[in-house]
Amino acid sequence: MAKQDNNESMVAKHALDRLNHVEKEHRKAYAKKPEKFSSAKIIMGIILIIVLLTSLISFF
């Protein structure tokens, strides 16, 4: 009887460990990733400034 209880407790422990692992993986998908300044963002910003400057110059 004790062996069966031990086996059931090991199964329950394994199930809880697996559940914790799965929940951790699910939380990882929703974790906020740190923003990095990529070169594409910098280039887009420069292009935006150029477009705004040319539109302002065309008014005058």
Short mmCIF file of N, CA and C in Angstrom, two decimals, residues 18-30:
data_model
loop_
_atom_site.label_atom_id
_atom_site.label_comp_id
_atom_site.label_asym_id
_atom_site.label_seq_id
_atom_site.Cartn_x
_atom_site.Cartn_y
_atom_site.Cartn_z
N ARG A 18 5.17 19.45 -14.39
CA ARG A 18 4.85 19.68 -15.81
C ARG A 18 3.91 20.88 -15.95
N LEU A 19 2.94 20.99 -15.07
CA LEU A 19 2.01 22.12 -15.11
C LEU A 19 2.75 23.43 -14.88
N ASN A 20 3.66 23.45 -13.94
CA ASN A 20 4.45 24.66 -13.70
C ASN A 20 5.28 25.02 -14.93
N HIS A 21 5.85 24.02 -15.57
CA HIS A 21 6.65 24.26 -16.77
C HIS A 21 5.79 24.84 -17.89
N VAL A 22 4.61 24.27 -18.10
CA VAL A 22 3.71 24.75 -19.16
C VAL A 22 3.24 26.17 -18.86
N GLU A 23 2.91 26.45 -17.60
CA GLU A 23 2.47 27.81 -17.25
C GLU A 23 3.60 28.81 -17.45
N LYS A 24 4.82 28.41 -17.15
CA LYS A 24 5.97 29.30 -17.36
C LYS A 24 6.14 29.60 -18.85
N GLU A 25 5.96 28.59 -19.69
CA GLU A 25 6.06 28.80 -21.14
C GLU A 25 4.96 29.73 -21.64
N HIS A 26 3.76 29.62 -21.09
CA HIS A 26 2.66 30.50 -21.50
C HIS A 26 2.92 31.93 -21.06
N ARG A 27 3.48 32.12 -19.86
CA ARG A 27 3.78 33.47 -19.39
C ARG A 27 4.88 34.11 -20.23
N LYS A 28 5.77 33.30 -20.75
CA LYS A 28 6.88 33.81 -21.55
C LYS A 28 6.36 34.50 -22.82
N ALA A 29 5.26 34.00 -23.37
CA ALA A 29 4.71 34.60 -24.59
C ALA A 29 4.16 35.99 -24.33
N TYR A 30 3.69 36.26 -23.11
CA TYR A 30 3.10 37.55 -22.80
C TYR A 30 4.07 38.50 -22.12
#
